[in-house]
Amino acid sequence: MTVPVPASALPRRTLLIETVLVLGVSLGASAVWAVLSIIRRLTDQTPLSAQTATMNSSVTPDRPWLDLAYQLAGITLALVPVALALHLLGRDGVRPAALGLARRLIPGDLARGVALAALVGIPGLAFYLAARAMGMNTTVAAANLAPVWWAIPVLVLAAVQNAVLEEVVMIGYLLTRWRQAGVATGVAVVGSAVLRGTYHLYQGFGGFLGNIAMGLLFGWLSTRRPRVGALVVAHTLLDVVAFVGYAALRGHVSWL
């Protein structure tokens, strides 16, 4: 059974314009850059499968203190759209609790998040390797910080930031606003999932399709029981394994 969405006093046009603006300063902008990135990669002489998508890179590796400041600033500023989305929903009477987002981690959300991470992560890794082998994807270099003491904590913070940004904006905010605007539940879930896949196109078509599948699952679950907290836990665990695992195993495992 689909969970009903609180009604909004705002007109449909206002709601839709609001979502465009919120996406325009967050993941929608990332989608535009990702589309340009995949066009650049496909028009390059180097095959897609021979290219590398680099994430979590040092900015000033020769000055670790400044690099740390860059990393923390990037993580913090990326969360501003989350605050904006929650602020806009709150002004319209939709509190974080209505999205399944509690101030403190609920044990049930932790358990659901761990189970969901396992459900998504194992097939996701297999799909990534298959997509790369078929030439559909780049090699994703998930962690490229200089060898400094703060590298692992920053990678964990980056994983939390990614999870909070994507799940609060794409699931908690976007699905709520679209459904308040009268968009059919199925259309909203598919639209959110396709957008999620689009801003991962910089990785290649494997990242695109894999994240659409993840978005469909997360969106469908949210319409049954709005527990954004559990989705944040699952996404955080997936990214921590990807980022920290890559940093630890890089140079030691051939398939990375």
Tab-separated table of C-alpha atoms in Angstrom:
chain	number	residue	atom	x	y	z
A	1	MET	CA	0.000	0.000	0.000
A	2	THR	CA	1.371	3.419	-0.966
A	3	VAL	CA	1.898	5.841	1.927
A	4	PRO	CA	-0.167	9.053	1.496
A	5	VAL	CA	1.743	12.339	1.177
A	6	PRO	CA	0.791	15.393	3.265
A	7	ALA	CA	-1.103	17.970	1.226
A	8	SER	CA	0.525	21.292	0.374
A	9	ALA	CA	-1.074	24.727	0.428
A	10	LEU	CA	1.158	25.780	-2.479
A	11	PRO	CA	-0.120	25.654	-6.067
A	12	ARG	CA	1.148	22.943	-8.408
A	13	ARG	CA	3.166	25.369	-10.530
A	14	THR	CA	4.966	26.725	-7.478
A	15	LEU	CA	5.826	23.224	-6.277
A	16	LEU	CA	7.246	22.178	-9.644
A	17	ILE	CA	9.274	25.387	-10.035
A	18	GLU	CA	10.616	24.902	-6.521
A	19	THR	CA	11.842	21.382	-7.328
A	20	VAL	CA	13.584	22.614	-10.468
A	21	LEU	CA	15.388	25.313	-8.478
A	22	VAL	CA	16.433	22.944	-5.677
A	23	LEU	CA	17.736	20.434	-8.215
A	24	GLY	CA	19.417	23.239	-10.126
A	25	VAL	CA	21.658	24.034	-7.160
A	26	SER	CA	22.315	20.400	-6.310
A	27	LEU	CA	21.966	17.061	-8.073
A	28	GLY	CA	20.279	18.419	-11.174
A	29	ALA	CA	23.397	20.480	-11.845
A	30	SER	CA	25.478	17.342	-11.267
A	31	ALA	CA	23.352	15.578	-13.894
A	32	VAL	CA	24.153	18.289	-16.459
A	33	TRP	CA	27.883	17.991	-15.814
A	34	ALA	CA	27.649	14.184	-15.934
A	35	VAL	CA	25.946	14.281	-19.365
A	36	LEU	CA	28.704	16.547	-20.666
A	37	SER	CA	31.270	14.201	-19.122
A	38	ILE	CA	29.923	11.104	-20.879
A	39	ILE	CA	29.793	12.981	-24.203
A	40	ARG	CA	33.423	13.993	-23.712
A	41	ARG	CA	34.384	10.409	-22.882
A	42	LEU	CA	32.514	8.896	-25.841
A	43	THR	CA	34.053	11.353	-28.298
A	44	ASP	CA	37.554	10.704	-27.001
A	45	GLN	CA	39.853	8.376	-28.947
A	46	THR	CA	40.394	6.253	-25.839
A	47	PRO	CA	37.704	3.560	-25.396
A	48	LEU	CA	35.336	4.120	-22.483
A	49	SER	CA	36.522	0.958	-20.741
A	50	ALA	CA	40.120	2.242	-20.812
A	51	GLN	CA	39.219	5.532	-19.125
A	52	THR	CA	39.145	6.266	-15.402
A	53	ALA	CA	36.560	8.207	-13.405
A	54	THR	CA	38.365	9.734	-10.440
A	55	MET	CA	36.620	10.556	-7.166
A	56	ASN	CA	37.693	11.992	-3.801
A	57	SER	CA	40.934	13.507	-5.077
A	58	SER	CA	43.427	15.719	-3.287
A	59	VAL	CA	43.403	19.382	-4.281
A	60	THR	CA	46.729	20.460	-2.769
A	61	PRO	CA	48.572	17.213	-1.916
A	62	ASP	CA	51.780	19.154	-1.195
A	63	ARG	CA	49.988	21.139	1.550
A	64	PRO	CA	47.989	18.596	3.588
A	65	TRP	CA	46.511	21.182	5.976
A	66	LEU	CA	45.050	23.166	3.061
A	67	ASP	CA	43.900	19.987	1.344
A	68	LEU	CA	42.014	19.010	4.503
A	69	ALA	CA	40.347	22.435	4.516
A	70	TYR	CA	39.305	21.942	0.880
A	71	GLN	CA	37.871	18.489	1.607
A	72	LEU	CA	35.891	19.614	4.662
A	73	ALA	CA	34.598	22.716	2.879
A	74	GLY	CA	33.439	20.610	-0.063
A	75	ILE	CA	31.634	18.179	2.198
A	76	THR	CA	29.971	20.939	4.218
A	77	LEU	CA	28.849	23.050	1.264
A	78	ALA	CA	27.402	20.006	-0.496
A	79	LEU	CA	24.958	19.644	2.405
A	80	VAL	CA	23.470	23.131	1.994
A	81	PRO	CA	20.859	21.873	-0.543
A	82	VAL	CA	19.762	19.328	2.079
A	83	ALA	CA	19.136	22.121	4.587
A	84	LEU	CA	17.317	24.085	1.883
A	85	ALA	CA	15.081	21.154	0.952
A	86	LEU	CA	14.175	20.428	4.581
A	87	HIS	CA	13.577	24.128	5.219
A	88	LEU	CA	11.174	24.399	2.284
A	89	LEU	CA	9.284	21.282	3.334
A	90	GLY	CA	9.173	22.499	6.938
A	91	ARG	CA	7.660	25.847	5.915
A	92	ASP	CA	4.892	23.852	4.268
A	93	GLY	CA	4.302	21.750	7.382
A	94	VAL	CA	6.268	18.632	6.411
A	95	ARG	CA	8.705	17.792	9.205
A	96	PRO	CA	11.748	15.497	8.847
A	97	ALA	CA	9.971	12.887	10.971
A	98	ALA	CA	7.324	12.576	8.248
A	99	LEU	CA	10.089	11.494	5.872
A	100	GLY	CA	11.411	8.901	8.281
A	101	LEU	CA	14.363	11.095	9.171
A	102	ALA	CA	14.879	11.182	12.927
A	103	ARG	CA	17.375	13.395	14.748
A	104	ARG	CA	19.000	10.331	16.239
A	105	LEU	CA	19.612	6.997	14.520
A	106	ILE	CA	16.805	4.549	15.221
A	107	PRO	CA	17.953	0.924	15.746
A	108	GLY	CA	15.372	-0.291	13.239
A	109	ASP	CA	16.743	2.065	10.599
A	110	LEU	CA	20.257	0.795	11.256
A	111	ALA	CA	19.173	-2.821	10.815
A	112	ARG	CA	17.184	-2.043	7.665
A	113	GLY	CA	20.067	-0.011	6.282
A	114	VAL	CA	22.588	-2.796	6.819
A	115	ALA	CA	20.293	-5.342	5.169
A	116	LEU	CA	19.584	-3.016	2.270
A	117	ALA	CA	23.294	-2.290	1.781
A	118	ALA	CA	23.988	-6.012	1.488
A	119	LEU	CA	21.068	-6.465	-0.918
A	120	VAL	CA	22.312	-3.673	-3.183
A	121	GLY	CA	26.065	-3.868	-2.701
A	122	ILE	CA	26.854	-7.443	-3.689
A	123	PRO	CA	24.910	-7.462	-6.989
A	124	GLY	CA	26.077	-3.888	-7.586
A	125	LEU	CA	29.745	-4.873	-7.483
A	126	ALA	CA	29.104	-7.777	-9.845
A	127	PHE	CA	27.227	-5.477	-12.228
A	128	TYR	CA	30.060	-2.918	-12.168
A	129	LEU	CA	32.646	-5.549	-13.050
A	130	ALA	CA	30.432	-6.949	-15.823
A	131	ALA	CA	29.744	-3.480	-17.256
A	132	ARG	CA	33.439	-2.672	-17.288
A	133	ALA	CA	34.256	-5.986	-18.957
A	134	MET	CA	31.652	-5.248	-21.663
A	135	GLY	CA	33.151	-1.812	-22.301
A	136	MET	CA	30.126	0.045	-20.900
A	137	ASN	CA	31.865	1.655	-17.963
A	138	THR	CA	35.023	3.414	-16.911
A	139	THR	CA	37.276	2.191	-14.145
A	140	VAL	CA	36.070	4.032	-11.069
A	141	ALA	CA	38.938	5.228	-8.885
A	142	ALA	CA	36.882	5.864	-5.756
A	143	ALA	CA	39.557	7.293	-3.443
A	144	ASN	CA	42.557	9.367	-4.500
A	145	LEU	CA	43.580	11.352	-1.457
A	146	ALA	CA	47.202	11.802	-0.523
A	147	PRO	CA	48.553	9.311	2.091
A	148	VAL	CA	47.766	11.448	5.135
A	149	TRP	CA	46.413	10.559	8.568
A	150	TRP	CA	43.026	12.147	7.927
A	151	ALA	CA	42.332	10.378	4.614
A	152	ILE	CA	40.091	7.614	6.004
A	153	PRO	CA	37.992	9.901	8.249
A	154	VAL	CA	37.453	12.277	5.324
A	155	LEU	CA	36.429	9.395	3.060
A	156	VAL	CA	33.886	8.298	5.675
A	157	LEU	CA	32.564	11.861	5.934
A	158	ALA	CA	32.332	12.036	2.141
A	159	ALA	CA	30.311	8.819	2.161
A	160	VAL	CA	27.912	10.255	4.760
A	161	GLN	CA	27.596	13.485	2.770
A	162	ASN	CA	26.775	11.631	-0.453
A	163	ALA	CA	24.172	9.531	1.304
A	164	VAL	CA	22.463	12.410	3.092
A	165	LEU	CA	22.426	14.620	-0.014
A	166	GLU	CA	21.083	11.996	-2.390
A	167	GLU	CA	18.529	10.316	-0.156
A	168	VAL	CA	17.119	13.461	1.461
A	169	VAL	CA	16.901	15.418	-1.803
A	170	MET	CA	16.034	12.640	-4.270
A	171	ILE	CA	13.756	10.567	-2.043
A	172	GLY	CA	12.613	12.629	0.931
A	173	TYR	CA	12.206	15.978	-0.796
A	174	LEU	CA	11.693	15.305	-4.495
A	175	LEU	CA	9.194	12.464	-4.218
A	176	THR	CA	7.221	14.398	-1.612
A	177	ARG	CA	7.046	17.568	-3.689
A	178	TRP	CA	6.279	15.791	-6.956
A	179	ARG	CA	3.493	13.792	-5.397
A	180	GLN	CA	2.111	16.931	-3.705
A	181	ALA	CA	2.097	18.501	-7.179
A	182	GLY	CA	-0.099	15.680	-8.440
A	183	VAL	CA	2.563	13.611	-10.188
A	184	ALA	CA	1.595	9.925	-10.143
A	185	THR	CA	3.596	7.872	-7.638
A	186	GLY	CA	5.048	5.560	-10.276
A	187	VAL	CA	6.068	8.449	-12.511
A	188	ALA	CA	7.703	10.236	-9.574
A	189	VAL	CA	9.684	7.135	-8.561
A	190	VAL	CA	10.856	6.466	-12.129
A	191	GLY	CA	11.714	10.137	-12.697
A	192	SER	CA	13.769	10.295	-9.517
A	193	ALA	CA	15.562	7.053	-10.401
A	194	VAL	CA	16.425	8.204	-13.921
A	195	LEU	CA	17.783	11.473	-12.559
A	196	ARG	CA	19.859	9.500	-10.034
A	197	GLY	CA	21.283	7.441	-12.854
A	198	THR	CA	21.949	10.538	-14.961
A	199	TYR	CA	24.183	12.262	-12.425
A	200	HIS	CA	26.245	9.058	-12.274
A	201	LEU	CA	26.816	9.011	-16.056
A	202	TYR	CA	30.339	10.330	-15.522
A	203	GLN	CA	31.178	6.741	-14.539
A	204	GLY	CA	29.758	5.289	-17.751
A	205	PHE	CA	26.595	3.419	-18.667
A	206	GLY	CA	27.087	0.803	-15.977
A	207	GLY	CA	26.927	3.507	-13.306
A	208	PHE	CA	23.885	4.970	-15.057
A	209	LEU	CA	21.904	1.722	-15.148
A	210	GLY	CA	23.042	0.497	-11.747
A	211	ASN	CA	21.965	3.698	-10.043
A	212	ILE	CA	18.619	3.697	-11.831
A	213	ALA	CA	18.003	0.248	-10.368
A	214	MET	CA	19.022	1.466	-6.924
A	215	GLY	CA	16.789	4.532	-7.287
A	216	LEU	CA	13.808	2.413	-8.293
A	217	LEU	CA	14.282	0.177	-5.259
A	218	PHE	CA	14.772	3.056	-2.819
A	219	GLY	CA	11.876	5.004	-4.314
A	220	TRP	CA	9.525	2.032	-4.183
A	221	LEU	CA	10.480	1.318	-0.569
A	222	SER	CA	9.866	4.948	0.387
A	223	THR	CA	6.322	4.832	-0.956
A	224	ARG	CA	5.615	1.807	1.243
A	225	ARG	CA	7.273	3.139	4.375
A	226	PRO	CA	8.985	6.538	4.444
A	227	ARG	CA	12.236	5.740	6.247
A	228	VAL	CA	14.831	8.011	4.667
A	229	GLY	CA	17.075	7.310	7.658
A	230	ALA	CA	17.414	3.652	6.649
A	231	LEU	CA	18.239	4.662	3.074
A	232	VAL	CA	20.927	7.044	4.357
A	233	VAL	CA	22.444	4.223	6.408
A	234	ALA	CA	22.444	1.857	3.422
A	235	HIS	CA	23.936	4.440	1.059
A	236	THR	CA	26.574	5.438	3.612
A	237	LEU	CA	27.675	1.835	4.068
A	238	LEU	CA	27.872	1.289	0.303
A	239	ASP	CA	30.057	4.367	-0.172
A	240	VAL	CA	32.255	3.663	2.862
A	241	VAL	CA	33.000	0.193	1.496
A	242	ALA	CA	33.676	1.649	-1.961
A	243	PHE	CA	35.853	4.560	-0.807
A	244	VAL	CA	37.744	3.005	2.082
A	245	GLY	CA	37.934	-0.393	0.393
A	246	TYR	CA	39.443	1.149	-2.727
A	247	ALA	CA	41.965	3.130	-0.669
A	248	ALA	CA	42.997	-0.007	1.214
A	249	LEU	CA	43.112	-2.414	-1.733
A	250	ARG	CA	44.382	-0.163	-4.521
A	251	GLY	CA	47.525	-1.692	-5.967
A	252	HIS	CA	46.881	-5.026	-4.288
A	253	VAL	CA	43.803	-6.288	-6.189
A	254	SER	CA	43.997	-6.505	-9.984
A	255	TRP	CA	40.278	-6.081	-10.719
A	256	LEU	CA	40.202	-2.627	-9.121
